[in-house]
Amino acid sequence: MSLLDEKIQAQVREILQPIAQPVELVVFTKSALVLPGQDEPGLQEETVALLKEVASLNDRITVVEKPFSDPEAQALGLTHAPTTLLREAGSQRSNIRFLGIPSGYEFSTLLEALLMLGTGESNLPEPARKELEKVTEPVRLQSFVTPTCPYCPRAVMAAFKFAYHNPNIVAEGVEASEFPVLSGRYKISGVPDTVIHGRTQQRVLGGQPERVFLEATLKAAGVGATA
């Protein structure tokens, strides 16, 4: 059964048409066995089905399914399923991720990320790219979102763009309602809420302009933004 009706399929085909470089979506899933204090797996089957349907609309997109026992998942320390890595096909990129199902408003995030990876165009201003070069130590942005939040894609895409231009940055979109334990750990009470981990922990509430996310990211990394 198709998740996307014919009208949406046609729109997605048109949106993704500019993709020139093959892109792959690597989806990690695991069994229903849950350890105490951990989140249960989210909508794994639904996530895989949605991604495969999107991939069927553009021959430059592929979906790869892997179990959490895979060495790559182990090396990355992944903990929540499903986790999807978005990357250029054949690359080792692992710093653009989505935890949960990218549905609702986050479906637009999925399409925009695929376009970025498949065209090489992030639309991030050159001055911002230069400032991101200051980040030379690991920084992780976790943007907590829900499918019904119209402001959430802005937060996730800001993080994805930063990770696209700097391998020291890991960006994760997190579907908050699928992972209540993780959300509770950071006391998520509204979305979007972006928690930034580095030398210090910073937080950006709401779908703020990219400049706000940039300044918080640099602050978390222990470096300053240019005035």
Coordinates of N, CA and C in Angstrom, one line a residue:
M1 N 0.8 -1.2 0.0 CA 0.0 0.0 0.0 C 0.9 1.2 0.0
S2 N 0.6 2.2 -0.9 CA 1.4 3.4 -1.0 C 1.1 4.3 0.1
L3 N 2.2 4.9 0.7 CA 2.0 5.9 1.7 C 1.8 7.3 1.2
L4 N 2.2 7.5 -0.1 CA 2.1 8.8 -0.7 C 1.1 8.7 -1.9
D5 N 0.1 9.6 -1.9 CA -0.9 9.5 -3.0 C -0.2 10.0 -4.3
E6 N -0.9 9.8 -5.4 CA -0.3 10.1 -6.7 C 0.1 11.6 -6.9
K7 N -0.7 12.5 -6.3 CA -0.4 13.9 -6.4 C 0.9 14.2 -5.7
I8 N 1.1 13.7 -4.5 CA 2.3 13.9 -3.7 C 3.5 13.2 -4.4
Q9 N 3.3 12.1 -4.9 CA 4.4 11.4 -5.7 C 4.8 12.3 -6.8
A10 N 3.9 12.8 -7.5 CA 4.3 13.7 -8.7 C 5.1 14.9 -8.2
Q11 N 4.7 15.5 -7.1 CA 5.3 16.6 -6.5 C 6.8 16.3 -6.1
V12 N 6.9 15.1 -5.4 CA 8.2 14.7 -4.9 C 9.1 14.4 -6.1
R13 N 8.6 13.8 -7.2 CA 9.5 13.6 -8.4 C 10.0 14.9 -8.9
E14 N 9.2 15.9 -8.9 CA 9.6 17.2 -9.5 C 10.6 17.8 -8.6
I15 N 10.3 17.8 -7.2 CA 11.2 18.4 -6.3 C 12.6 17.8 -6.3
L16 N 12.7 16.5 -6.5 CA 14.0 15.8 -6.4 C 14.7 15.7 -7.8
Q17 N 14.0 16.2 -8.8 CA 14.6 16.1 -10.2 C 16.0 16.6 -10.3
P18 N 16.3 17.7 -9.6 CA 17.7 18.3 -9.8 C 18.8 17.4 -9.3
I19 N 18.5 16.4 -8.5 CA 19.6 15.5 -7.9 C 20.5 15.0 -9.1
A20 N 21.7 15.2 -8.9 CA 22.7 14.8 -10.0 C 23.6 13.7 -9.4
Q21 N 23.9 13.8 -8.1 CA 24.9 12.8 -7.5 C 24.1 11.8 -6.7
P22 N 24.3 10.5 -6.9 CA 23.6 9.5 -6.1 C 23.7 9.7 -4.6
V23 N 22.6 9.5 -4.0 CA 22.4 9.6 -2.5 C 21.9 8.3 -1.9
E24 N 22.4 8.0 -0.7 CA 21.9 6.8 -0.1 C 21.3 7.1 1.3
L25 N 20.3 6.4 1.7 CA 19.7 6.5 3.0 C 20.0 5.2 3.7
V26 N 20.8 5.2 4.7 CA 21.1 4.0 5.5 C 20.3 3.9 6.7
V27 N 19.4 2.9 6.8 CA 18.5 2.8 7.9 C 18.9 1.7 8.9
F28 N 19.2 2.1 10.1 CA 19.5 1.1 11.1 C 18.3 0.7 12.0
T29 N 18.0 -0.6 12.1 CA 16.9 -1.0 12.9 C 17.4 -2.1 13.9
K30 N 16.6 -2.4 14.9 CA 17.0 -3.4 15.9 C 15.7 -4.1 16.4
S31 N 16.0 -5.1 17.2 CA 14.9 -6.0 17.7 C 14.1 -5.2 18.8
A32 N 13.0 -5.7 19.2 CA 12.1 -5.1 20.2 C 12.7 -5.2 21.6
L33 N 13.8 -5.9 21.8 CA 14.3 -6.1 23.1 C 14.8 -4.7 23.7
V34 N 14.3 -4.3 24.8 CA 14.6 -3.0 25.4 C 15.2 -3.2 26.8
L35 N 16.3 -2.5 27.0 CA 17.0 -2.5 28.3 C 16.3 -1.5 29.2
P36 N 16.3 -1.7 30.5 CA 15.7 -0.7 31.4 C 16.3 0.7 31.2
G37 N 15.4 1.7 31.2 CA 15.8 3.0 31.0 C 16.1 3.5 29.6
Q38 N 15.8 2.6 28.7 CA 16.0 3.0 27.2 C 14.7 3.1 26.5
D39 N 14.7 3.8 25.4 CA 13.5 3.9 24.6 C 13.3 2.6 23.8
E40 N 12.0 2.3 23.6 CA 11.7 1.2 22.7 C 11.9 1.7 21.3
P41 N 12.1 0.8 20.4 CA 12.3 1.2 19.0 C 11.1 2.0 18.5
G42 N 11.3 2.9 17.6 CA 10.3 3.7 17.1 C 9.6 3.1 15.9
L43 N 9.1 3.9 15.0 CA 8.3 3.4 13.8 C 9.3 2.9 12.7
Q44 N 9.9 1.7 13.0 CA 10.9 1.2 12.1 C 10.4 0.8 10.7
E45 N 9.3 -0.1 10.7 CA 8.8 -0.5 9.5 C 8.2 0.6 8.6
E46 N 7.5 1.5 9.3 CA 7.0 2.7 8.6 C 8.0 3.6 8.0
T47 N 9.1 3.7 8.8 CA 10.2 4.6 8.3 C 10.9 3.9 7.0
V48 N 11.2 2.7 7.1 CA 11.8 2.0 5.9 C 10.8 2.1 4.7
A49 N 9.5 1.9 5.0 CA 8.6 1.9 3.9 C 8.5 3.3 3.2
L50 N 8.5 4.3 4.1 CA 8.5 5.7 3.5 C 9.7 6.0 2.7
L51 N 10.9 5.7 3.3 CA 12.1 6.0 2.5 C 12.2 5.2 1.2
K52 N 11.7 4.0 1.2 CA 11.8 3.2 0.0 C 10.8 3.8 -1.1
E53 N 9.7 4.3 -0.6 CA 8.8 4.9 -1.5 C 9.4 6.2 -2.1
V54 N 10.0 7.0 -1.3 CA 10.7 8.2 -1.9 C 11.8 7.8 -2.9
A55 N 12.6 6.7 -2.5 CA 13.6 6.3 -3.4 C 13.1 5.8 -4.7
S56 N 11.9 5.2 -4.7 CA 11.3 4.7 -5.9 C 10.9 5.8 -6.9
L57 N 10.9 7.1 -6.4 CA 10.6 8.2 -7.3 C 11.8 8.9 -7.9
N58 N 13.0 8.4 -7.6 CA 14.2 9.0 -8.2 C 15.3 7.9 -8.2
D59 N 15.8 7.6 -9.4 CA 16.7 6.5 -9.5 C 18.1 6.8 -9.0
R60 N 18.3 8.0 -8.5 CA 19.6 8.3 -7.9 C 19.6 8.2 -6.3
I61 N 18.5 7.7 -5.8 CA 18.3 7.5 -4.4 C 18.2 6.1 -4.1
T62 N 19.0 5.6 -3.1 CA 18.9 4.2 -2.7 C 18.7 4.1 -1.2
V63 N 18.1 3.0 -0.8 CA 17.9 2.8 0.7 C 18.6 1.5 1.0
V64 N 19.4 1.6 2.1 CA 20.2 0.4 2.6 C 19.7 0.1 4.0
E65 N 19.3 -1.1 4.3 CA 18.9 -1.5 5.6 C 20.0 -2.2 6.3
K66 N 20.3 -1.8 7.6 CA 21.3 -2.5 8.3 C 20.8 -2.7 9.8
P67 N 21.2 -3.8 10.4 CA 20.8 -4.0 11.8 C 21.8 -3.2 12.7
F68 N 21.4 -3.1 14.0 CA 22.2 -2.4 14.9 C 23.5 -3.2 15.3
S69 N 23.5 -4.4 14.9 CA 24.7 -5.3 15.1 C 25.7 -5.0 14.1
D70 N 25.4 -4.2 13.1 CA 26.4 -3.9 12.0 C 27.5 -3.1 12.6
P71 N 28.8 -3.4 12.1 CA 29.9 -2.7 12.7 C 29.8 -1.2 12.6
E72 N 29.2 -0.7 11.5 CA 29.1 0.8 11.4 C 28.3 1.4 12.5
A73 N 27.1 0.7 12.9 CA 26.3 1.2 14.0 C 27.1 1.1 15.3
Q74 N 27.8 0.1 15.4 CA 28.6 -0.1 16.7 C 29.7 1.0 16.8
A75 N 30.3 1.2 15.7 CA 31.4 2.2 15.7 C 30.9 3.6 15.9
L76 N 29.7 3.9 15.5 CA 29.1 5.2 15.6 C 28.4 5.4 17.0
G77 N 28.2 4.3 17.7 CA 27.6 4.4 19.0 C 26.1 4.7 18.9
L78 N 25.4 4.2 17.8 CA 24.0 4.5 17.7 C 23.2 3.8 18.8
T79 N 22.2 4.5 19.3 CA 21.4 3.9 20.4 C 19.9 3.9 20.1
H80 N 19.4 4.6 19.1 CA 18.0 4.7 18.9 C 17.6 4.2 17.5
A81 N 16.6 3.4 17.5 CA 16.1 2.9 16.2 C 14.7 3.3 15.9
P82 N 14.4 3.7 14.7 CA 15.3 3.7 13.5 C 16.2 5.0 13.5
T83 N 17.4 4.8 13.1 CA 18.3 5.9 12.8 C 18.7 5.8 11.3
T84 N 18.5 7.0 10.7 CA 18.8 7.0 9.2 C 20.0 7.9 9.0
L85 N 21.0 7.4 8.3 CA 22.1 8.3 7.9 C 21.8 8.7 6.5
L86 N 22.0 10.0 6.2 CA 21.8 10.6 4.9 C 23.2 10.9 4.3
R87 N 23.5 10.4 3.2 CA 24.9 10.7 2.7 C 25.0 10.5 1.2
E88 N 26.0 11.0 0.6 CA 26.3 10.8 -0.8 C 26.7 9.3 -0.9
A89 N 26.1 8.7 -2.0 CA 26.4 7.2 -2.2 C 27.9 6.9 -2.3
G90 N 28.3 5.9 -1.6 CA 29.7 5.5 -1.7 C 30.6 6.3 -0.7
S91 N 30.0 7.3 0.0 CA 30.9 8.1 0.9 C 30.8 7.4 2.3
Q92 N 31.6 7.9 3.2 CA 31.6 7.4 4.6 C 31.0 8.4 5.5
R93 N 30.3 9.4 5.0 CA 29.6 10.4 5.8 C 28.7 9.7 6.8
S94 N 28.7 10.2 8.0 CA 27.8 9.6 9.0 C 27.3 10.7 10.0
N95 N 27.5 12.0 9.6 CA 27.2 13.0 10.5 C 25.9 13.8 10.3
I96 N 25.1 13.3 9.3 CA 23.7 13.8 9.1 C 22.8 12.7 9.3
R97 N 22.0 12.8 10.4 CA 21.1 11.7 10.8 C 19.7 12.1 11.2
F98 N 18.8 11.2 11.1 CA 17.4 11.4 11.5 C 17.0 10.2 12.4
L99 N 16.6 10.5 13.6 CA 16.1 9.5 14.5 C 14.6 9.4 14.5
G100 N 14.0 8.3 14.0 CA 12.5 8.3 13.9 C 12.1 8.4 12.5
I101 N 10.8 8.6 12.3 CA 10.2 8.7 11.0 C 10.1 10.2 10.5
P102 N 10.7 10.5 9.4 CA 10.6 11.9 8.9 C 9.3 12.1 8.2
S103 N 8.2 12.2 9.0 CA 6.9 12.4 8.4 C 6.3 13.7 8.7
G104 N 5.1 14.0 8.3 CA 4.5 15.3 8.5 C 5.4 16.4 8.0
Y105 N 5.6 17.5 8.7 CA 6.5 18.6 8.3 C 7.9 18.1 8.1
E106 N 8.3 17.1 8.8 CA 9.7 16.6 8.6 C 9.9 15.9 7.3
F107 N 8.9 15.6 6.6 CA 9.0 15.1 5.2 C 9.7 16.1 4.3
S108 N 9.4 17.4 4.5 CA 10.1 18.4 3.8 C 11.6 18.5 4.1
T109 N 11.9 18.2 5.4 CA 13.3 18.2 5.8 C 14.0 17.1 5.0
L110 N 13.4 15.9 4.9 CA 14.0 14.8 4.2 C 14.3 15.2 2.8
L111 N 13.3 15.8 2.1 CA 13.5 16.1 0.7 C 14.6 17.2 0.5
E112 N 14.6 18.2 1.4 CA 15.6 19.2 1.3 C 17.0 18.7 1.6
A113 N 17.1 17.7 2.5 CA 18.4 17.1 2.8 C 18.9 16.3 1.6
L114 N 18.0 15.6 1.0 CA 18.3 14.8 -0.2 C 18.8 15.7 -1.4
L115 N 18.1 16.9 -1.5 CA 18.5 17.8 -2.5 C 19.9 18.4 -2.3
M116 N 20.2 18.7 -1.0 CA 21.5 19.2 -0.6 C 22.6 18.3 -0.9
L117 N 22.4 17.0 -0.6 CA 23.4 16.0 -0.8 C 23.5 15.6 -2.3
G118 N 22.4 15.7 -3.0 CA 22.4 15.3 -4.4 C 22.8 16.3 -5.4
T119 N 22.8 17.6 -4.9 CA 23.2 18.7 -5.8 C 24.5 19.4 -5.3
G120 N 24.9 19.2 -4.1 CA 26.0 19.9 -3.5 C 25.8 21.3 -3.1
E121 N 24.5 21.7 -3.1 CA 24.1 23.1 -2.8 C 23.4 23.1 -1.5
S122 N 23.9 23.8 -0.5 CA 23.3 23.9 0.8 C 22.6 25.3 1.0
N123 N 23.0 26.2 0.2 CA 22.4 27.6 0.3 C 22.8 28.3 1.6
L124 N 23.9 27.7 2.3 CA 24.4 28.4 3.5 C 25.4 29.5 3.0
P125 N 25.2 30.7 3.5 CA 26.0 31.8 3.0 C 27.5 31.5 3.3
E126 N 28.3 32.1 2.4 CA 29.8 31.9 2.5 C 30.4 32.3 3.8
P127 N 29.9 33.5 4.4 CA 30.5 33.9 5.7 C 30.2 32.9 6.8
A128 N 29.0 32.3 6.7 CA 28.7 31.3 7.7 C 29.6 30.0 7.6
R129 N 29.9 29.7 6.3 CA 30.7 28.5 6.1 C 32.1 28.8 6.6
K130 N 32.6 30.0 6.4 CA 33.9 30.3 6.9 C 34.0 30.3 8.5
E131 N 32.9 30.7 9.1 CA 32.9 30.7 10.6 C 32.8 29.2 11.1
L132 N 32.2 28.4 10.3 CA 32.1 27.0 10.7 C 33.5 26.3 10.7
E133 N 34.4 26.8 9.9 CA 35.7 26.3 9.9 C 36.4 26.4 11.3
K134 N 35.9 27.3 12.1 CA 36.5 27.4 13.5 C 36.2 26.2 14.3
V135 N 35.2 25.4 14.0 CA 34.9 24.2 14.8 C 35.8 23.1 14.4
T136 N 36.8 22.9 15.3 CA 37.8 21.8 15.0 C 37.7 20.7 16.0
E137 N 36.8 20.7 16.9 CA 36.5 19.6 17.8 C 35.1 19.1 17.7
P138 N 34.8 17.9 18.2 CA 33.5 17.4 18.0 C 32.4 18.2 18.6
V139 N 31.3 18.5 17.9 CA 30.1 19.2 18.3 C 28.9 18.4 17.8
R140 N 27.9 18.2 18.6 CA 26.7 17.5 18.2 C 25.5 18.3 18.4
L141 N 24.7 18.5 17.4 CA 23.4 19.2 17.5 C 22.3 18.2 17.4
Q142 N 21.4 18.2 18.4 CA 20.2 17.3 18.4 C 19.0 18.2 18.4
S143 N 18.3 18.2 17.3 CA 17.1 19.0 17.1 C 15.9 18.2 17.4
F144 N 15.2 18.4 18.5 CA 14.0 17.6 18.8 C 12.8 18.3 18.1
V145 N 12.1 17.4 17.4 CA 11.0 17.9 16.6 C 9.8 16.9 16.7
T146 N 8.7 17.4 16.1 CA 7.5 16.5 15.9 C 6.9 16.7 14.5
P147 N 6.2 15.7 14.0 CA 5.7 15.8 12.6 C 4.7 17.0 12.5
T148 N 4.1 17.4 13.5 CA 3.0 18.5 13.4 C 3.5 19.9 13.6
C149 N 4.9 20.0 13.8 CA 5.5 21.3 14.0 C 6.0 22.0 12.7
P150 N 5.3 23.1 12.3 CA 5.7 23.8 11.1 C 7.1 24.5 11.1
Y151 N 7.5 24.8 12.4 CA 8.8 25.5 12.5 C 10.0 24.6 12.7
C152 N 9.7 23.3 12.9 CA 10.8 22.4 13.1 C 11.8 22.1 12.0
P153 N 11.3 22.1 10.7 CA 12.3 21.8 9.7 C 13.4 22.9 9.6
R154 N 13.1 24.1 10.0 CA 14.2 25.1 10.0 C 15.3 24.8 10.9
A155 N 15.0 24.3 12.1 CA 16.0 23.9 13.1 C 16.8 22.7 12.6
V156 N 16.2 21.7 12.1 CA 16.9 20.5 11.6 C 17.8 20.8 10.4
M157 N 17.3 21.6 9.5 CA 18.1 21.9 8.3 C 19.3 22.8 8.6
A158 N 19.1 23.7 9.6 CA 20.3 24.5 10.0 C 21.4 23.6 10.5
A159 N 21.0 22.6 11.3 CA 22.0 21.6 11.8 C 22.6 20.8 10.7
F160 N 21.7 20.3 9.8 CA 22.2 19.5 8.7 C 23.2 20.3 7.8
K161 N 22.9 21.5 7.6 CA 23.8 22.3 6.7 C 25.2 22.5 7.4
F162 N 25.2 22.7 8.7 CA 26.4 22.8 9.4 C 27.2 21.5 9.3
A163 N 26.6 20.4 9.5 CA 27.3 19.1 9.4 C 27.7 18.8 8.0
Y164 N 27.0 19.3 7.0 CA 27.4 19.1 5.6 C 28.7 19.8 5.3
H165 N 28.9 20.9 5.9 CA 30.1 21.7 5.6 C 31.3 21.4 6.6
N166 N 31.0 20.7 7.7 CA 32.1 20.5 8.7 C 32.0 19.1 9.3
P167 N 32.9 18.2 9.0 CA 32.8 16.8 9.5 C 33.0 16.7 11.0
N168 N 33.4 17.8 11.7 CA 33.5 17.7 13.1 C 32.1 17.9 13.8
I169 N 31.1 18.2 13.0 CA 29.8 18.5 13.5 C 28.8 17.3 13.1
V170 N 28.1 16.8 14.2 CA 27.1 15.8 13.9 C 25.8 16.4 14.1
A171 N 24.9 16.2 13.2 CA 23.5 16.8 13.3 C 22.5 15.7 13.3
E172 N 21.6 15.7 14.3 CA 20.6 14.7 14.4 C 19.2 15.4 14.6
G173 N 18.3 15.1 13.7 CA 16.9 15.4 13.9 C 16.3 14.3 14.7
V174 N 15.6 14.6 15.8 CA 15.1 13.6 16.7 C 13.5 13.7 16.8
E175 N 12.8 12.7 16.3 CA 11.4 12.8 16.5 C 11.0 12.5 17.9
A176 N 10.7 13.6 18.7 CA 10.6 13.6 20.1 C 9.6 12.7 20.7
S177 N 8.5 12.5 20.0 CA 7.4 11.7 20.5 C 7.7 10.2 20.4
E178 N 8.6 9.8 19.5 CA 9.0 8.4 19.3 C 10.0 8.0 20.4
F179 N 10.7 9.0 21.0 CA 11.7 8.6 21.9 C 11.5 9.5 23.2
P180 N 10.5 9.1 24.0 CA 10.2 9.9 25.2 C 11.3 9.9 26.3
V181 N 12.1 8.8 26.4 CA 13.1 8.7 27.4 C 14.2 9.7 27.0
L182 N 14.6 9.7 25.8 CA 15.7 10.7 25.3 C 15.2 12.1 25.4
S183 N 13.9 12.3 25.1 CA 13.3 13.7 25.2 C 13.3 14.1 26.7
G184 N 12.9 13.2 27.5 CA 12.8 13.5 28.9 C 14.2 13.8 29.6
R185 N 15.2 13.2 29.0 CA 16.6 13.4 29.5 C 16.9 14.9 29.4
Y186 N 16.5 15.6 28.4 CA 16.7 17.0 28.2 C 15.6 17.9 28.5
K187 N 14.5 17.3 29.1 CA 13.4 18.0 29.5 C 12.7 18.8 28.4
I188 N 12.5 18.1 27.3 CA 11.9 18.7 26.1 C 10.4 19.0 26.4
S189 N 10.0 20.2 26.4 CA 8.6 20.5 26.6 C 7.9 21.2 25.5
G190 N 8.7 21.6 24.5 CA 8.2 22.2 23.3 C 9.2 22.0 22.1
V191 N 8.7 22.1 20.9 CA 9.6 21.9 19.8 C 9.4 23.0 18.8
P192 N 10.5 23.3 18.0 CA 11.8 22.7 18.0 C 12.6 23.1 19.2
D193 N 13.4 22.2 19.7 CA 14.4 22.5 20.8 C 15.7 21.8 20.4
T194 N 16.7 22.6 20.2 CA 18.0 22.1 19.7 C 19.0 22.1 20.9
V195 N 19.5 20.9 21.2 CA 20.5 20.8 22.3 C 21.9 20.6 21.6
I196 N 22.8 21.5 21.9 CA 24.1 21.4 21.3 C 25.2 21.0 22.3
H197 N 25.9 19.9 22.0 CA 26.9 19.4 22.9 C 28.3 19.7 22.3
G198 N 29.2 20.2 23.2 CA 30.5 20.5 22.8 C 31.4 20.7 24.0
R199 N 32.2 21.6 24.0 CA 33.0 22.0 25.3 C 32.0 22.4 26.3
T200 N 30.9 23.1 25.9 CA 29.8 23.5 26.7 C 28.5 23.0 26.1
Q201 N 27.4 23.0 26.8 CA 26.2 22.7 26.3 C 25.3 23.9 26.1
Q202 N 24.8 24.1 24.9 CA 24.0 25.3 24.5 C 22.7 24.8 24.1
R203 N 21.7 25.7 24.0 CA 20.4 25.3 23.6 C 19.7 26.4 22.8
V204 N 19.0 26.0 21.7 CA 18.3 27.0 20.9 C 16.9 26.6 20.8
L205 N 16.0 27.4 21.4 CA 14.5 27.1 21.4 C 13.9 27.8 20.1
G206 N 13.1 27.0 19.5 CA 12.3 27.6 18.3 C 13.0 27.5 17.0
G207 N 12.3 27.8 16.0 CA 12.9 27.8 14.6 C 13.6 29.2 14.3
Q208 N 14.7 29.4 15.0 CA 15.4 30.6 14.9 C 16.2 30.8 13.5
P209 N 16.6 32.0 13.2 CA 17.4 32.2 12.0 C 18.7 31.4 12.1
E210 N 19.3 31.0 11.0 CA 20.5 30.2 11.0 C 21.6 30.9 11.8
R211 N 21.7 32.2 11.8 CA 22.7 32.9 12.6 C 22.7 32.5 14.1
V212 N 21.5 32.4 14.6 CA 21.4 32.0 16.0 C 21.9 30.6 16.3
F213 N 21.6 29.7 15.4 CA 22.2 28.3 15.5 C 23.7 28.4 15.4
L214 N 24.2 29.2 14.5 CA 25.6 29.3 14.2 C 26.3 29.8 15.5
E215 N 25.8 30.9 16.1 CA 26.5 31.5 17.2 C 26.5 30.5 18.4
A216 N 25.4 29.7 18.6 CA 25.3 28.7 19.7 C 26.3 27.6 19.4
T217 N 26.4 27.2 18.1 CA 27.3 26.1 17.8 C 28.8 26.5 18.1
L218 N 29.1 27.7 17.7 CA 30.5 28.2 17.9 C 30.7 28.3 19.4
K219 N 29.7 28.8 20.2 CA 29.9 28.9 21.6 C 30.1 27.5 22.2
A220 N 29.3 26.6 21.8 CA 29.5 25.2 22.3 C 30.9 24.6 22.0
A221 N 31.4 25.1 20.8 CA 32.8 24.6 20.4 C 33.9 25.4 21.1
G222 N 33.5 26.4 21.9 CA 34.5 27.2 22.6 C 35.2 28.2 21.7
V223 N 34.5 28.6 20.6 CA 35.1 29.7 19.8 C 34.0 30.8 19.6
G224 N 34.5 31.9 19.2 CA 33.6 33.1 19.1 C 33.1 33.3 17.6
A225 N 32.0 33.9 17.5 CA 31.5 34.3 16.2 C 32.0 35.7 15.8
T226 N 32.3 35.9 14.5 CA 32.7 37.2 14.1 C 31.5 38.2 14.1
A227 N 31.7 39.4 14.6 CA 30.7 40.3 14.8 C 30.1 40.7 13.4

